[in-house]
Short mmCIF file of C-alpha atoms and ligand atoms in Angstrom, two decimals:
data_model
loop_
_atom_site.label_atom_id
_atom_site.label_comp_id
_atom_site.label_asym_id
_atom_site.label_seq_id
_atom_site.Cartn_x
_atom_site.Cartn_y
_atom_site.Cartn_z
CA MET E 3 19.96 -15.92 -18.19
CA PHE E 4 19.91 -15.51 -14.44
CA SER E 5 16.51 -16.74 -13.44
CA PRO E 6 16.20 -20.36 -14.52
CA ASP E 7 19.89 -21.11 -14.03
CA ARG E 8 20.12 -19.73 -10.59
CA ARG E 9 16.78 -21.12 -9.56
CA SER E 10 17.66 -24.63 -10.60
CA PHE E 11 21.07 -24.24 -9.02
CA LEU E 12 19.50 -23.24 -5.74
CA GLN E 13 16.94 -26.02 -5.98
CA GLN E 14 19.77 -28.44 -6.54
CA ALA E 15 21.56 -26.98 -3.54
CA GLY E 16 18.30 -27.42 -1.67
CA ALA E 17 18.17 -31.06 -2.63
CA THR E 18 21.68 -31.64 -1.39
CA GLY E 19 23.17 -28.93 0.78
CA LEU E 20 20.02 -27.33 2.08
CA ALA E 21 18.41 -30.63 2.97
CA CYS E 22 21.12 -30.76 5.59
CA SER E 23 20.90 -27.00 5.90
CA ALA E 24 20.33 -27.19 9.60
CA ASP E 25 23.82 -28.64 9.97
CA LEU E 26 25.41 -26.82 7.08
CA LEU E 27 24.04 -23.39 7.84
CA PHE E 28 23.81 -23.53 11.59
CA GLY E 29 26.31 -26.17 12.59
CA ARG E 30 26.96 -25.98 16.27
CA PHE E 31 27.71 -22.37 16.80
CA LEU E 32 27.15 -19.98 19.64
CA SER E 33 28.53 -16.48 19.77
CA ALA E 34 31.76 -16.41 21.74
CA GLN E 35 30.62 -13.42 23.74
CA THR E 36 27.56 -15.23 25.05
CA ARG E 37 27.27 -17.11 28.33
CA SER E 38 24.08 -18.89 29.29
CA SER E 39 22.34 -18.29 32.60
CA ASN E 40 19.42 -19.96 34.37
CA PRO E 41 16.02 -19.53 32.70
CA GLY E 42 14.53 -17.50 35.56
CA GLU E 43 17.45 -15.11 35.97
CA PRO E 44 17.53 -11.64 34.40
CA SER E 45 19.85 -11.29 31.44
CA ARG E 46 22.99 -9.28 32.02
CA ILE E 47 24.96 -7.24 29.55
CA PHE E 48 28.45 -6.35 30.79
CA LEU E 49 29.99 -3.20 29.31
CA ASP E 50 33.59 -2.16 29.83
CA SER E 51 35.13 0.68 27.84
CA ARG E 52 38.53 -1.04 28.11
CA ARG E 53 37.20 -4.12 26.32
CA MET E 54 37.03 -3.02 22.73
CA ILE E 55 36.82 -4.94 19.44
CA ALA E 56 37.92 -2.23 17.01
CA PRO E 57 37.27 1.32 15.90
CA LEU E 58 34.09 1.23 13.82
CA ASP E 59 34.57 1.85 10.11
CA ARG E 60 31.28 3.44 9.08
CA ASN E 61 31.50 1.66 5.73
CA LEU E 62 30.23 -1.35 7.69
CA PHE E 63 26.78 0.09 7.01
CA GLY E 64 27.00 0.76 3.28
CA SER E 65 24.40 -0.24 0.73
CA PHE E 66 24.00 -1.29 -2.88
CA LEU E 67 22.29 -0.08 -6.06
CA GLU E 68 22.23 -2.33 -9.12
CA HIS E 69 20.85 -1.79 -12.59
CA LEU E 70 18.06 -4.20 -11.74
CA GLY E 71 14.31 -3.73 -11.76
CA ARG E 72 13.34 -0.30 -10.46
CA ALA E 73 16.44 0.42 -8.37
CA ILE E 74 18.11 2.89 -10.72
CA HIS E 75 15.41 3.66 -13.29
CA GLU E 76 12.29 4.96 -11.48
CA GLY E 77 13.99 4.45 -8.11
CA ILE E 78 16.73 7.06 -7.99
CA TYR E 79 16.55 8.29 -11.62
CA ASP E 80 13.27 9.33 -13.18
CA PRO E 81 13.61 12.36 -15.46
CA ALA E 82 9.88 12.29 -16.28
CA SER E 83 8.86 12.64 -12.63
CA LYS E 84 7.72 15.89 -11.04
CA LEU E 85 9.63 14.76 -7.96
CA SER E 86 12.96 14.87 -9.82
CA ASP E 87 15.57 17.62 -10.13
CA SER E 88 17.13 18.90 -13.35
CA ASN E 89 19.45 15.86 -13.44
CA GLY E 90 16.47 13.52 -13.32
CA PHE E 91 17.31 12.45 -9.75
CA ARG E 92 14.34 11.80 -7.43
CA LYS E 93 14.69 14.53 -4.79
CA ASP E 94 12.60 12.73 -2.17
CA VAL E 95 14.85 9.67 -2.49
CA ILE E 96 18.02 11.72 -2.21
CA ASP E 97 16.63 13.42 0.92
CA GLU E 98 15.82 10.07 2.47
CA ILE E 99 19.30 8.68 1.77
CA LYS E 100 20.94 11.83 3.09
CA LYS E 101 18.86 11.55 6.24
CA LEU E 102 19.98 7.95 6.63
CA GLY E 103 23.62 8.94 6.10
CA VAL E 104 24.60 5.94 3.95
CA PRO E 105 28.42 6.15 3.79
CA ILE E 106 29.16 4.06 0.68
CA ILE E 107 27.11 2.54 -2.15
CA ARG E 108 28.13 -0.37 -4.38
CA TYR E 109 27.25 0.09 -8.08
CA PRO E 110 26.35 -0.97 -10.85
CA GLY E 111 25.95 -4.65 -9.86
CA GLY E 112 25.54 -7.44 -8.89
CA ASN E 113 24.97 -9.92 -11.67
CA PHE E 114 24.35 -6.99 -14.02
CA VAL E 115 27.98 -5.89 -13.91
CA SER E 116 29.30 -9.14 -15.41
CA GLY E 117 27.83 -8.26 -18.81
CA TYR E 118 28.09 -4.46 -18.55
CA ASN E 119 30.15 -2.32 -20.91
CA TRP E 120 30.72 0.92 -19.00
CA LEU E 121 31.40 2.72 -22.28
CA ASP E 122 27.70 2.26 -23.17
CA GLY E 123 26.78 4.48 -20.21
CA VAL E 124 29.01 7.53 -20.84
CA GLY E 125 28.96 10.35 -23.40
CA PRO E 126 26.03 12.10 -25.06
CA LYS E 127 22.80 10.49 -23.91
CA GLN E 128 21.28 10.38 -27.39
CA ASP E 129 24.19 8.21 -28.58
CA ARG E 130 23.98 5.61 -25.82
CA PRO E 131 22.72 2.20 -26.93
CA ARG E 132 19.68 0.45 -25.51
CA VAL E 133 20.98 -3.02 -24.71
CA LEU E 134 19.73 -6.37 -23.49
CA ASP E 135 20.81 -7.01 -19.90
CA LYS E 136 21.22 -10.75 -19.99
CA ALA E 137 21.55 -11.14 -16.23
CA TRP E 138 17.98 -10.02 -15.58
CA ASN E 139 16.52 -10.35 -19.11
CA SER E 140 15.72 -6.63 -19.07
CA LEU E 141 16.29 -3.66 -21.35
CA GLU E 142 18.90 -1.15 -20.23
CA SER E 143 18.65 2.33 -21.74
CA ASN E 144 22.08 3.43 -20.42
CA GLN E 145 20.67 6.88 -19.72
CA PHE E 146 22.18 6.58 -16.24
CA GLY E 147 25.85 5.57 -16.18
CA THR E 148 29.15 6.26 -14.43
CA ASN E 149 29.05 10.07 -14.54
CA GLU E 150 25.41 10.20 -13.46
CA PHE E 151 26.21 7.88 -10.56
CA MET E 152 29.16 10.02 -9.43
CA THR E 153 27.00 13.17 -9.61
CA TRP E 154 24.22 11.40 -7.72
CA CYS E 155 26.64 10.19 -5.00
CA LYS E 156 27.76 13.76 -4.43
CA ALA E 157 24.15 14.91 -4.15
CA ALA E 158 23.29 12.05 -1.77
CA GLY E 159 26.42 12.61 0.36
CA THR E 160 27.81 9.13 -0.19
CA GLU E 161 30.92 7.45 -1.60
CA PRO E 162 30.93 5.12 -4.63
CA LEU E 163 32.09 1.51 -4.36
CA MET E 164 32.55 0.62 -8.01
CA GLY E 165 31.96 -2.86 -9.35
CA LEU E 166 34.00 -4.03 -12.35
CA ASN E 167 33.04 -6.44 -15.09
CA LEU E 168 35.37 -9.42 -14.82
CA GLY E 169 32.85 -11.66 -16.59
CA THR E 170 32.78 -10.50 -20.22
CA GLY E 171 35.07 -7.58 -19.36
CA THR E 172 38.85 -7.59 -19.62
CA PRO E 173 41.44 -6.39 -17.10
CA GLU E 174 42.42 -3.76 -19.68
CA ARG E 175 38.86 -2.36 -19.79
CA ALA E 176 38.71 -2.41 -15.97
CA ALA E 177 41.92 -0.38 -15.77
CA ALA E 178 40.51 1.98 -18.42
CA LEU E 179 37.56 2.73 -16.10
CA VAL E 180 39.98 3.55 -13.27
CA GLU E 181 41.78 5.90 -15.67
CA TYR E 182 38.45 7.43 -16.76
CA CYS E 183 37.45 8.02 -13.13
CA ASN E 184 40.71 8.87 -11.35
CA VAL E 185 43.30 10.40 -13.70
CA GLU E 186 43.11 14.15 -13.98
CA LYS E 187 44.01 14.63 -17.64
CA GLY E 188 46.42 13.92 -20.49
CA THR E 189 45.58 10.24 -21.12
CA GLN E 190 43.11 8.63 -23.50
CA TRP E 191 40.45 7.77 -20.92
CA SER E 192 40.83 10.80 -18.65
CA ASP E 193 40.54 13.06 -21.68
CA LEU E 194 37.42 11.19 -22.76
CA ARG E 195 35.86 11.99 -19.36
CA ARG E 196 36.77 15.64 -19.81
CA LYS E 197 35.28 15.57 -23.31
CA HIS E 198 32.09 14.22 -21.70
CA GLY E 199 31.95 17.36 -19.58
CA PHE E 200 33.49 16.20 -16.28
CA ALA E 201 36.78 18.02 -15.75
CA ALA E 202 37.59 16.91 -12.22
CA PRO E 203 38.58 13.29 -11.50
CA TYR E 204 36.40 11.40 -9.05
CA ASN E 205 39.19 9.64 -7.14
CA VAL E 206 37.16 6.50 -6.54
CA ARG E 207 39.01 4.61 -3.79
CA ARG E 208 37.30 1.22 -3.53
CA TRP E 209 36.67 -1.27 -6.34
CA CYS E 210 35.14 -4.76 -6.51
CA LEU E 211 36.95 -7.11 -8.88
CA GLY E 212 33.85 -8.71 -10.40
CA ASN E 213 30.76 -10.20 -8.82
CA GLU E 214 29.97 -13.73 -7.57
CA MET E 215 32.34 -15.30 -10.08
CA ASP E 216 31.97 -18.67 -8.30
CA GLY E 217 28.31 -18.87 -9.37
CA PRO E 218 27.31 -20.94 -12.42
CA TRP E 219 24.58 -18.29 -12.96
CA GLN E 220 27.19 -15.56 -13.39
CA ILE E 221 27.99 -14.30 -16.88
CA GLY E 222 31.63 -15.28 -17.47
CA HIS E 223 31.69 -17.78 -14.58
CA MET E 224 35.08 -19.52 -14.43
CA THR E 225 37.18 -21.68 -12.16
CA ALA E 226 38.72 -20.25 -9.03
CA THR E 227 42.23 -20.37 -10.46
CA GLU E 228 41.16 -18.69 -13.70
CA TYR E 229 39.36 -15.98 -11.77
CA GLY E 230 42.24 -15.53 -9.30
CA LEU E 231 44.64 -14.96 -12.19
CA LYS E 232 42.25 -12.57 -13.93
CA ALA E 233 41.73 -10.63 -10.70
CA GLN E 234 45.50 -10.48 -10.20
CA ASP E 235 46.02 -9.09 -13.71
CA ALA E 236 43.20 -6.56 -13.31
CA ALA E 237 44.58 -5.49 -9.93
CA ARG E 238 48.08 -4.98 -11.34
CA GLN E 239 46.83 -2.95 -14.30
CA MET E 240 44.55 -0.87 -12.09
CA ARG E 241 47.36 -0.09 -9.67
CA TYR E 242 49.60 0.97 -12.57
CA VAL E 243 46.92 3.60 -13.28
CA ASP E 244 46.31 4.58 -9.64
CA SER E 245 48.37 3.02 -6.87
CA SER E 246 46.04 4.31 -4.17
CA VAL E 247 43.01 2.14 -5.05
CA GLN E 248 41.72 -0.48 -2.62
CA LEU E 249 40.69 -3.72 -4.25
CA ILE E 250 38.25 -6.44 -3.23
CA ALA E 251 38.45 -9.93 -4.73
CA CYS E 252 35.33 -12.09 -5.15
CA GLY E 253 34.96 -14.66 -2.41
CA SER E 254 32.23 -17.28 -2.16
CA SER E 255 28.60 -16.32 -2.82
CA GLY E 256 27.53 -18.13 0.32
CA PRO E 257 27.99 -21.29 2.41
CA PHE E 258 25.49 -23.19 0.21
CA MET E 259 28.02 -23.19 -2.66
CA PRO E 260 29.67 -26.57 -3.27
CA THR E 261 32.99 -24.76 -3.65
CA TYR E 262 32.54 -22.74 -0.41
CA LEU E 263 35.96 -21.87 1.12
CA GLU E 264 37.87 -23.90 -1.49
CA TRP E 265 36.98 -21.16 -3.98
CA ASP E 266 38.25 -18.51 -1.57
CA ARG E 267 41.49 -20.35 -0.93
CA GLU E 268 42.27 -20.99 -4.61
CA VAL E 269 41.41 -17.40 -5.58
CA LEU E 270 43.61 -15.98 -2.85
CA GLU E 271 46.50 -18.30 -3.72
CA GLN E 272 46.57 -16.37 -7.03
CA CYS E 273 45.85 -12.82 -5.97
CA TYR E 274 46.47 -12.41 -2.21
CA ASP E 275 49.41 -10.06 -2.73
CA TYR E 276 47.44 -7.82 -5.09
CA VAL E 277 44.21 -7.18 -3.18
CA ASP E 278 43.13 -5.61 0.12
CA GLY E 279 39.87 -7.36 0.87
CA LEU E 280 37.78 -10.41 0.05
CA SER E 281 34.03 -10.29 -0.52
CA LEU E 282 31.35 -12.53 0.92
CA HIS E 283 27.61 -12.53 0.28
CA ARG E 284 24.59 -13.95 2.05
CA TYR E 285 20.82 -13.77 1.78
CA PHE E 286 18.76 -15.24 4.61
CA GLY E 287 15.41 -16.92 4.16
CA ASN E 288 12.51 -18.23 6.15
CA THR E 289 11.67 -21.15 3.91
CA PRO E 290 10.75 -24.68 5.05
CA ASP E 291 14.27 -25.76 4.00
CA GLU E 292 16.01 -23.13 6.03
CA THR E 293 13.97 -22.84 9.20
CA GLY E 294 11.02 -25.20 8.87
CA GLY E 295 8.92 -22.07 9.31
CA SER E 296 10.12 -21.67 12.89
CA SER E 297 10.53 -18.03 13.91
CA GLU E 298 12.74 -19.08 16.83
CA LYS E 299 15.15 -20.60 14.36
CA TYR E 300 14.83 -17.76 11.87
CA LEU E 301 15.81 -15.18 14.48
CA ALA E 302 18.94 -17.20 15.27
CA LEU E 303 20.20 -17.14 11.68
CA ASN E 304 22.50 -14.21 12.34
CA LEU E 305 24.69 -16.63 14.30
CA THR E 306 25.38 -18.38 11.01
CA MET E 307 26.67 -15.08 9.66
CA ASP E 308 29.15 -14.97 12.57
CA ARG E 309 30.21 -18.44 11.54
CA GLN E 310 30.56 -17.57 7.82
CA ILE E 311 32.77 -14.64 8.74
CA ALA E 312 34.95 -16.78 11.02
CA GLU E 313 35.36 -19.48 8.36
CA THR E 314 36.20 -17.02 5.59
CA LEU E 315 38.75 -15.27 7.80
CA ALA E 316 40.33 -18.62 8.60
CA VAL E 317 40.91 -19.14 4.87
CA CYS E 318 42.32 -15.62 4.41
CA ASP E 319 44.74 -16.23 7.25
CA LEU E 320 45.64 -19.69 5.98
CA VAL E 321 46.72 -18.20 2.64
CA ARG E 322 48.47 -15.40 4.49
CA GLY E 323 50.49 -18.10 6.28
CA HIS E 324 51.27 -19.90 3.01
CA LYS E 325 52.53 -16.64 1.55
CA ARG E 326 54.39 -15.56 4.70
CA SER E 327 52.67 -12.23 4.06
CA SER E 328 52.72 -9.39 6.54
CA LYS E 329 49.41 -8.17 5.09
CA LYS E 330 46.11 -9.12 6.75
CA LEU E 331 43.07 -8.99 4.47
CA TRP E 332 39.79 -7.45 5.58
CA LEU E 333 36.36 -8.67 4.56
CA SER E 334 33.78 -6.87 2.48
CA PHE E 335 30.34 -8.33 3.21
CA ASP E 336 29.14 -6.48 0.16
CA GLU E 337 25.74 -8.16 -0.22
CA TRP E 338 23.63 -9.17 2.78
CA ASN E 339 19.93 -9.09 3.57
CA VAL E 340 16.82 -11.18 3.98
CA TRP E 341 15.58 -12.39 0.57
CA TYR E 342 13.38 -15.41 -0.01
CA ARG E 343 10.00 -14.45 -1.42
CA GLU E 344 10.71 -12.71 -4.72
CA ARG E 345 13.51 -15.02 -5.68
CA SER E 346 12.45 -17.04 -8.71
CA GLY E 347 10.20 -17.09 -11.78
CA ALA E 348 8.58 -13.78 -12.74
CA ALA E 349 10.25 -12.02 -9.80
CA VAL E 350 13.69 -12.35 -11.42
CA ASN E 351 12.78 -12.22 -15.12
CA GLY E 352 12.52 -8.75 -16.63
CA ASN E 353 10.78 -10.00 -19.79
CA ARG E 354 12.83 -7.60 -21.90
CA GLN E 355 11.16 -4.56 -20.33
CA GLU E 356 12.78 -1.37 -19.04
CA ALA E 357 12.58 -0.94 -15.25
CA PRO E 358 10.45 -4.05 -14.63
CA HIS E 359 9.18 -4.79 -11.13
CA LEU E 360 11.79 -7.31 -9.95
CA LEU E 361 12.80 -8.56 -6.50
CA GLU E 362 10.24 -6.24 -4.87
CA GLU E 363 10.29 -8.14 -1.58
CA ILE E 364 7.94 -6.83 1.10
CA TYR E 365 9.48 -7.20 4.54
CA ASN E 366 7.66 -8.00 7.77
CA LEU E 367 8.47 -7.38 11.42
CA GLU E 368 10.22 -10.72 11.79
CA ASP E 369 12.57 -9.87 8.89
CA ALA E 370 13.41 -6.55 10.55
CA LEU E 371 14.28 -8.32 13.80
CA LEU E 372 16.65 -10.63 11.95
CA VAL E 373 18.20 -7.64 10.17
CA GLY E 374 18.80 -6.20 13.66
CA GLY E 375 20.58 -9.43 14.62
CA LEU E 376 22.66 -9.28 11.43
CA ILE E 377 23.70 -5.74 12.32
CA ASN E 378 24.82 -6.99 15.74
CA THR E 379 26.86 -9.68 13.99
CA LEU E 380 28.53 -7.13 11.72
CA LEU E 381 29.35 -4.93 14.70
CA ARG E 382 31.00 -7.70 16.70
CA ASN E 383 33.13 -8.62 13.67
CA ALA E 384 34.22 -5.03 13.06
CA ASP E 385 37.87 -5.88 13.63
CA ARG E 386 38.04 -7.68 10.26
CA VAL E 387 34.83 -6.78 8.40
CA LYS E 388 35.58 -3.25 7.28
CA LEU E 389 32.90 -2.81 4.67
CA ALA E 390 29.42 -4.25 4.20
CA CYS E 391 26.46 -3.42 1.98
CA LEU E 392 22.81 -3.93 2.79
CA ALA E 393 21.56 -5.30 -0.53
CA GLN E 394 19.90 -3.30 -1.82
CA LEU E 395 18.69 0.27 -1.17
CA ILE E 396 15.71 1.24 -3.34
CA ASN E 397 12.79 -0.91 -4.60
CA VAL E 398 14.89 -4.08 -5.09
CA ILE E 399 15.10 -6.12 -1.82
CA ALA E 400 15.21 -2.71 -0.22
CA PRO E 401 14.42 -0.68 2.89
CA ILE E 402 12.89 2.10 0.74
CA MET E 403 10.11 1.63 -1.83
CA THR E 404 8.98 4.26 -4.31
CA ASN E 405 6.00 4.86 -6.56
CA PRO E 406 5.29 7.86 -8.82
CA THR E 407 3.98 9.93 -5.92
CA GLY E 408 6.31 9.14 -3.04
CA LEU E 409 8.06 6.52 -0.95
CA PHE E 410 7.61 4.43 2.17
CA ARG E 411 9.96 2.83 4.66
CA GLN E 412 9.93 -0.95 4.93
CA THR E 413 10.30 -2.64 8.32
CA ILE E 414 14.01 -3.35 7.74
CA TYR E 415 14.65 0.37 7.32
CA TYR E 416 14.57 0.88 11.09
CA PRO E 417 17.38 -1.38 12.39
CA TYR E 418 19.53 -0.20 9.49
CA SER E 419 18.85 3.46 10.25
CA TRP E 420 19.67 2.91 13.94
CA ALA E 421 23.03 1.39 13.04
CA LEU E 422 23.76 4.45 10.92
CA GLN E 423 22.57 6.89 13.55
CA PHE E 424 23.76 5.38 16.81
CA ALA E 425 26.75 3.09 16.13
CA ARG E 426 29.73 5.38 16.55
CA GLY E 427 33.35 5.29 17.72
CA ASN E 428 34.68 1.99 19.05
CA VAL E 429 32.83 -1.31 18.97
CA LEU E 430 32.69 -2.77 22.46
CA ASN E 431 33.32 -6.39 23.27
CA VAL E 432 29.98 -6.84 24.97
CA LEU E 433 29.52 -9.85 27.25
CA VAL E 434 25.96 -11.17 27.31
CA GLN E 435 24.66 -13.53 29.97
CA SER E 436 21.25 -14.78 28.97
CA PRO E 437 19.02 -17.81 29.25
CA THR E 438 18.97 -19.92 26.13
CA TYR E 439 16.48 -21.94 24.11
CA GLU E 440 16.79 -25.04 22.00
CA VAL E 441 16.17 -25.30 18.27
CA SER E 442 16.97 -28.40 16.27
CA HIS E 443 20.55 -28.74 14.99
CA VAL E 444 21.70 -25.57 16.73
CA ASP E 445 23.66 -25.02 19.90
CA PRO E 446 21.51 -23.48 22.61
CA VAL E 447 20.53 -20.04 21.35
CA SER E 448 20.70 -17.09 23.67
CA TYR E 449 17.40 -15.18 23.97
CA LEU E 450 19.27 -11.91 23.92
CA ASP E 451 21.81 -10.86 21.31
CA ALA E 452 23.56 -7.57 21.98
CA ALA E 453 26.22 -5.32 20.46
CA GLY E 454 27.45 -1.91 21.51
CA THR E 455 29.64 1.05 20.68
CA LEU E 456 31.36 3.77 22.68
CA ASN E 457 32.29 7.01 21.00
CA PRO E 458 35.55 8.33 22.52
CA GLU E 459 34.84 11.78 21.10
CA ASN E 460 31.74 12.44 23.20
CA GLY E 461 31.58 9.46 25.56
CA GLN E 462 28.22 8.28 24.21
CA THR E 463 27.45 4.56 24.57
CA SER E 464 24.96 2.79 22.32
CA LEU E 465 23.50 -0.64 22.82
CA PHE E 466 21.57 -2.76 20.30
CA ILE E 467 19.54 -5.66 21.70
CA LEU E 468 17.62 -8.38 19.88
CA ASN E 469 15.14 -10.27 22.07
CA ARG E 470 14.47 -13.58 20.33
CA ASP E 471 11.91 -14.62 22.93
CA LEU E 472 8.65 -14.76 20.99
CA SER E 473 6.34 -14.85 23.99
CA LYS E 474 7.99 -13.08 26.93
CA ALA E 475 9.47 -9.72 27.73
CA ARG E 476 12.94 -10.11 29.18
CA GLU E 477 14.42 -8.29 32.12
CA VAL E 478 17.85 -6.85 31.30
CA GLU E 479 20.51 -5.55 33.65
CA VAL E 480 23.32 -3.57 32.08
CA VAL E 481 26.39 -3.88 34.28
CA TRP E 482 28.72 -0.91 33.75
CA GLU E 483 32.15 -2.24 34.60
CA ASP E 484 33.84 1.14 34.51
CA ASN E 485 32.05 4.38 33.54
CA PRO E 486 28.26 4.14 33.88
CA GLY E 487 26.15 5.90 31.28
CA LYS E 488 24.45 9.01 32.64
CA GLN E 489 21.55 10.49 30.75
CA VAL E 490 19.54 8.34 28.37
CA LEU E 491 19.72 10.16 25.04
CA ALA E 492 17.65 7.72 23.00
CA SER E 493 15.60 4.61 23.68
CA TRP E 494 13.57 3.02 20.92
CA VAL E 495 12.10 -0.39 20.29
CA LEU E 496 10.76 -2.16 17.21
CA THR E 497 8.18 -4.76 18.20
CA GLY E 498 4.56 -5.79 17.67
CA ASN E 499 2.04 -8.56 18.18
CA ASP E 500 2.13 -9.74 14.59
CA LEU E 501 5.50 -10.97 13.33
CA LYS E 502 4.08 -11.00 9.81
CA ALA E 503 2.98 -7.33 9.82
CA VAL E 504 4.30 -5.23 6.93
CA ASN E 505 4.30 -1.60 5.83
CA SER E 506 2.87 -0.46 2.49
CA PHE E 507 1.88 2.71 0.66
CA ASP E 508 -1.59 2.37 2.25
CA ALA E 509 -0.29 1.67 5.76
CA PRO E 510 3.25 3.07 5.85
CA GLN E 511 3.48 3.14 9.64
CA ARG E 512 2.04 -0.20 10.65
CA VAL E 513 5.50 -1.29 11.82
CA GLN E 514 7.59 1.51 13.21
CA PRO E 515 9.73 2.22 16.27
CA GLN E 516 8.09 3.08 19.55
CA PRO E 517 9.71 4.91 22.45
CA LEU E 518 10.94 2.64 25.24
CA ASP E 519 10.66 4.01 28.79
CA LYS E 520 13.97 5.60 29.71
CA PRO E 521 15.67 3.39 32.29
CA SER E 522 17.56 4.85 35.24
CA THR E 523 21.02 3.88 36.41
CA GLY E 524 22.16 3.35 40.00
CA SER E 525 25.24 1.72 41.54
CA GLY E 526 26.68 1.02 38.14
CA ARG E 527 23.63 -0.92 36.93
CA THR E 528 20.73 -0.10 34.60
CA LYS E 529 17.60 -2.25 34.70
CA PHE E 530 14.85 -2.36 32.11
CA GLU E 531 12.66 -4.74 30.15
CA VAL E 532 12.81 -5.48 26.43
CA PRO E 533 9.48 -6.64 24.98
CA ALA E 534 8.99 -10.06 23.42
CA ARG E 535 9.94 -10.18 19.71
CA SER E 536 11.88 -6.94 19.70
CA TYR E 537 14.95 -5.03 18.61
CA THR E 538 15.96 -2.15 20.86
CA VAL E 539 18.46 0.68 20.73
CA LEU E 540 19.56 2.69 23.74
CA GLN E 541 22.05 5.53 23.89
CA TRP E 542 23.57 7.14 26.98
CA SER E 543 25.75 10.20 27.54
CA SER E 544 28.89 9.78 29.66
O1 AHR Z 618 21.22 -8.45 -5.10
C1 AHR Z 618 20.62 -9.28 -6.05
C2 AHR Z 618 21.60 -10.28 -6.68
O2 AHR Z 618 21.99 -11.22 -5.73
C3 AHR Z 618 22.89 -9.68 -7.16
O3 AHR Z 618 22.80 -9.18 -8.46
C4 AHR Z 618 23.83 -10.85 -7.13
O4 AHR Z 618 25.16 -10.47 -6.91
C5 AHR Z 618 23.26 -11.73 -6.03
O5 AHR Z 618 23.14 -13.04 -6.47
#
């Protein structure tokens, strides 16, 4: 079962790896695009449309829905609710997700997928078995399965990223699901789909070959070599069915793993030639082990995500060299978020109930600011990270929470929604010059962390700025090195006096964006102030 195993594993990691977490998780790492300046000087952000990282793949801001707690059942699917449509889909939730514009959603797990038999979730609903989900010790009714998810994705305007069971599941059964989803007709599994009432194939493009197979908590956990061979076999069989699929192998579950990077190397030695991407996962916490309760340190944790990406890419490219391969892998950061409160005991044990309240983390302002920083990190790694999933989307470590009468937006909703709304076109290689501060075991940390995009279609520039200074507003000067932005189209800031403030059903707007005074531009420079403890987005026309 997930809870005790993983908890004790993490505690063990805490006793060893996390005790030196400051070194292990931070190391000495400062973003390459950052230069320090004198404490009194204004911070400068240099923008140059010729200095570009990569075209932005919008799948960088995907999300995740697992059969876990109230994510699927009650969250997006609740046939008994007055708020649901004739499919049993919560209409208010669909509207919210459409408004957000989530491009891709990973499903059905997570740990859940490693014990999941997809055949339990297709066909006449009255014949589907109620089963024990061993990952979360919960009951799964299977009333929502593959076809319901595909129908829901269409309604929500998003693309599926399908997870496969490589724990208890076989490569043959994984390939059968590809056949069920993607072959038009005339084969065993495509005809079964048609018999179930779905004539048209779904053409699912992207697939995850298992989940966190390096973790001793994972059902079917195995060695890296065993997994690499299994992933290779699954990939070959899946491509025999549909050669157009894009496949993601399971990388390390995080830098706290004792097998971190070695796992990735050994897996890729087996399956490099057969896959397109490698996954990585990370949940950030504000525990005494991780930050000593220091908000200054907590808000710098996104720099450790930069580092994790760099290290994982180094391994991908090492194996590429060994194989003399012309192919370069991309990364799928397909689980990332803040998660540290609802992480053990009752919070992860479903007690053999259907739709139990699990992992219902309530996020505060400080968490939202770090999520903003993590979005900046993803943007500046957009040349190799082509897909990423905020884990998760509804009720379970999520930006959106539901109850029988409605929903509310958690604090982390806002930076995520800004990325979806304003990050467009090409990611700029933004140069930041900012004073720095010291935290133990970390290179000097820049007060400001910035990322930006420029959309070549309409010339709009967007800038995302985290101010890690907890006590002072910071003066910022944007230096336009070629084409200065003209009209300010949007300027919003997320800030507040209380870093621990949260939203709830009773106070859904306690933490929400406020308009920032629109700054003016002259002689190729734009000056403004970002408040203490804040995450800001600005957008200009060309
Ligand atoms: O997102 C919650 C869980 O975290 C997922 O099921 C698992 O993959 C990870 O450990």
